[in-house]
Amino acid sequence: MDLQLEPFVIVIFGASGDLCKRKLMPALIKLAEQGWLPDRYALVVTSRRPIEDEKFKANLFSMVTTSAKILAQITDNVHVLADFDPSQGAKPLADLLARIDHKRRLFYAATPPDQFAVIAEALGNCSLLLDDSPLVLEKPLGHSLSSYRSINNAVSKHVSENLIYRIDHYLGKETVQNLLCLRFANLIFESLWNRSYIDHVQITVAEQEGCAGRAGYYDKAGTMRDMVQNHLAQLLCLTAMEQPLNYDADAVRDEKLKVLRCLSKLKREDIVIGQYGQGLVNGDKATSYRDDVDNSASSTETFAALKVGINNWRWAGVPFYLRTGKRLPTRESIIVVRFKSVPYALFSGLSELNNQIVIRLQPNEGVKLQVNNKLPGPGNVRVEPHQLNLNFSDVGNVMPDAYERLLLDALRGNATLYMRDDEVEASWQWIEPALTTERPALEQYPAGTWGPDNAQILLAATGHRWVNPQIYS
């Protein structure tokens, strides 16, 4: 185990929200169970409403499962700052932090983005942001390129760039981090990781759930903003980037930025968007998106498929297909790297059996390498694909939640898994045509299917087809 953390205080704005209860508190509990937390630390949770401390704490940990001892250790270190509005200044918070007197501070804005600048100004005016005090900003980071720039400019007036930690929780997933190890720690893969050997790449992030509980946000955002601009763009970057000079924050983010700047301009014919209607999911009837958000005229997309090119030496001519959506048949996230056919098919049917690497991000995390193998038995040689399988569960460690790693890194001042300003801006610049001038017509698809028919046609036009993630579960 690495060195334990020094004493710290985490201040969470928006602590009464779902994110804090569902993700941040369980992550802190897991860190406590594994012995990462120091003997002395504090957790300050803020509420705009007057509220009883014990009632607030009980709600805060209502989704946590742990021992009574661990829970008592955490709750004893929680300070509730009720009736606190950062737009009125941060003096009550400054007074509380002075009494706690832990030098290491982490501020976490688990709020809507319109509060980021308000929080940054309050902290800056009270000189609470020390030289090593990160401010973590949750997504969404704006609604468009211009809104992102507006938010970032306002926050940057009070917080230096090296202290702004823009979170994308996909970067905290173990399998996502393992992408770099798979590529850059294994010569057998990296030497083939280019246009000479790879035919195409598929990235699928499928969600089975609808928009329950998120209708207000989602109907204004849609899957392009909610998933493609951040999660899928980050997966694309990690799959395609060059090896960084070293494994530190700026070196890794420099290489991701280069990929974003090389992405081909999105055109309408390379984009398919859809919205789920009524259907069957796991045999159960599912309502339509418009019923779920109570908006019969909604034109918000719940599905997107894109064909993307990368205009650089390594990837020129190799299509990257991105697909994500809600109310799909299953909850699966995979990256498929499909290799080219052998140049000469010695055995019958071999040209149809391409090698491929399947990286499972969730669930059942792992890596599968498809190789062609002779079937045992006399007679003609018969070849069929087999899987060399690495299940991460076989390693013996419990797979941590992404927020465990991200919180730990933020407390250590390690920004490698957080996004830099120019990286987020480049991502918005890339996706914006798909939201405006190049946005295609919205198509309907039944809940429980793999999206509109045109998502299949998008690949068929180049002789490809989507890999069914369920095959590699």
PDB file of N, CA, C and O in Angstrom, residues 265-272 305 433-434 436-441 458:
ATOM      1  N   LYS A 265     -13.694  16.460 -38.791  1.00  0.00           N
ATOM      2  CA  LYS A 265     -14.894  17.270 -38.569  1.00  0.00           C
ATOM      3  C   LYS A 265     -16.125  16.397 -38.732  1.00  0.00           C
ATOM      4  O   LYS A 265     -16.256  15.653 -39.708  1.00  0.00           O
ATOM      5  N   LEU A 266     -17.040  16.473 -37.787  1.00  0.00           N
ATOM      6  CA  LEU A 266     -18.242  15.647 -37.839  1.00  0.00           C
ATOM      7  C   LEU A 266     -19.180  16.128 -38.947  1.00  0.00           C
ATOM      8  O   LEU A 266     -19.445  17.327 -39.078  1.00  0.00           O
ATOM      9  N   LYS A 267     -19.677  15.180 -39.743  1.00  0.00           N
ATOM     10  CA  LYS A 267     -20.623  15.474 -40.818  1.00  0.00           C
ATOM     11  C   LYS A 267     -21.929  14.737 -40.554  1.00  0.00           C
ATOM     12  O   LYS A 267     -21.939  13.670 -39.930  1.00  0.00           O
ATOM     13  N   ARG A 268     -22.997  15.299 -41.070  1.00  0.00           N
ATOM     14  CA  ARG A 268     -24.326  14.755 -40.803  1.00  0.00           C
ATOM     15  C   ARG A 268     -24.438  13.279 -41.197  1.00  0.00           C
ATOM     16  O   ARG A 268     -25.053  12.479 -40.488  1.00  0.00           O
ATOM     17  N   GLU A 269     -23.809  12.895 -42.305  1.00  0.00           N
ATOM     18  CA  GLU A 269     -23.930  11.506 -42.768  1.00  0.00           C
ATOM     19  C   GLU A 269     -23.167  10.520 -41.886  1.00  0.00           C
ATOM     20  O   GLU A 269     -23.345   9.303 -42.023  1.00  0.00           O
ATOM     21  N   ASP A 270     -22.329  11.024 -40.992  1.00  0.00           N
ATOM     22  CA  ASP A 270     -21.570  10.150 -40.092  1.00  0.00           C
ATOM     23  C   ASP A 270     -22.146  10.113 -38.677  1.00  0.00           C
ATOM     24  O   ASP A 270     -21.507   9.623 -37.745  1.00  0.00           O
ATOM     25  N   ILE A 271     -23.368  10.636 -38.516  1.00  0.00           N
ATOM     26  CA  ILE A 271     -24.003  10.720 -37.193  1.00  0.00           C
ATOM     27  C   ILE A 271     -25.411  10.142 -37.277  1.00  0.00           C
ATOM     28  O   ILE A 271     -26.158  10.425 -38.215  1.00  0.00           O
ATOM     29  N   VAL A 272     -25.777   9.321 -36.308  1.00  0.00           N
ATOM     30  CA  VAL A 272     -27.147   8.824 -36.164  1.00  0.00           C
ATOM     31  C   VAL A 272     -27.603   9.136 -34.746  1.00  0.00           C
ATOM     32  O   VAL A 272     -26.887   8.833 -33.785  1.00  0.00           O
ATOM     33  N   ALA A 305     -24.823   7.381 -32.481  1.00  0.00           N
ATOM     34  CA  ALA A 305     -23.770   6.565 -33.098  1.00  0.00           C
ATOM     35  C   ALA A 305     -23.015   7.468 -34.063  1.00  0.00           C
ATOM     36  O   ALA A 305     -23.626   8.222 -34.825  1.00  0.00           O
ATOM     37  N   PRO A 433     -20.585  20.806 -33.908  1.00  0.00           N
ATOM     38  CA  PRO A 433     -21.340  20.675 -35.162  1.00  0.00           C
ATOM     39  C   PRO A 433     -22.462  19.641 -35.084  1.00  0.00           C
ATOM     40  O   PRO A 433     -23.514  19.813 -35.708  1.00  0.00           O
ATOM     41  N   ALA A 434     -22.256  18.569 -34.330  1.00  0.00           N
ATOM     42  CA  ALA A 434     -23.296  17.541 -34.194  1.00  0.00           C
ATOM     43  C   ALA A 434     -24.488  18.043 -33.392  1.00  0.00           C
ATOM     44  O   ALA A 434     -25.574  17.446 -33.438  1.00  0.00           O
ATOM     45  N   THR A 436     -25.456  21.337 -33.716  1.00  0.00           N
ATOM     46  CA  THR A 436     -25.984  22.519 -34.412  1.00  0.00           C
ATOM     47  C   THR A 436     -26.096  22.266 -35.915  1.00  0.00           C
ATOM     48  O   THR A 436     -27.055  21.655 -36.372  1.00  0.00           O
ATOM     49  N   THR A 437     -25.096  22.684 -36.668  1.00  0.00           N
ATOM     50  CA  THR A 437     -25.195  22.692 -38.132  1.00  0.00           C
ATOM     51  C   THR A 437     -25.263  21.301 -38.754  1.00  0.00           C
ATOM     52  O   THR A 437     -25.875  21.112 -39.803  1.00  0.00           O
ATOM     53  N   GLU A 438     -24.618  20.303 -38.156  1.00  0.00           N
ATOM     54  CA  GLU A 438     -24.571  18.957 -38.731  1.00  0.00           C
ATOM     55  C   GLU A 438     -25.486  17.970 -38.014  1.00  0.00           C
ATOM     56  O   GLU A 438     -25.391  16.759 -38.222  1.00  0.00           O
ATOM     57  N   ARG A 439     -26.366  18.481 -37.165  1.00  0.00           N
ATOM     58  CA  ARG A 439     -27.257  17.583 -36.424  1.00  0.00           C
ATOM     59  C   ARG A 439     -28.234  16.899 -37.385  1.00  0.00           C
ATOM     60  O   ARG A 439     -28.962  17.575 -38.122  1.00  0.00           O
ATOM     61  N   PRO A 440     -28.285  15.562 -37.393  1.00  0.00           N
ATOM     62  CA  PRO A 440     -29.204  14.859 -38.302  1.00  0.00           C
ATOM     63  C   PRO A 440     -30.616  14.789 -37.735  1.00  0.00           C
ATOM     64  O   PRO A 440     -30.875  15.208 -36.605  1.00  0.00           O
ATOM     65  N   ALA A 441     -31.522  14.232 -38.524  1.00  0.00           N
ATOM     66  CA  ALA A 441     -32.900  14.052 -38.069  1.00  0.00           C
ATOM     67  C   ALA A 441     -32.960  13.012 -36.948  1.00  0.00           C
ATOM     68  O   ALA A 441     -32.225  12.018 -36.963  1.00  0.00           O
ATOM     69  N   LEU A 458     -24.882   2.653 -40.786  1.00  0.00           N
ATOM     70  CA  LEU A 458     -23.691   3.488 -40.675  1.00  0.00           C
ATOM     71  C   LEU A 458     -22.422   2.659 -40.823  1.00  0.00           C
ATOM     72  O   LEU A 458     -21.455   3.070 -41.484  1.00  0.00           O
TER      73      LEU A 458
END
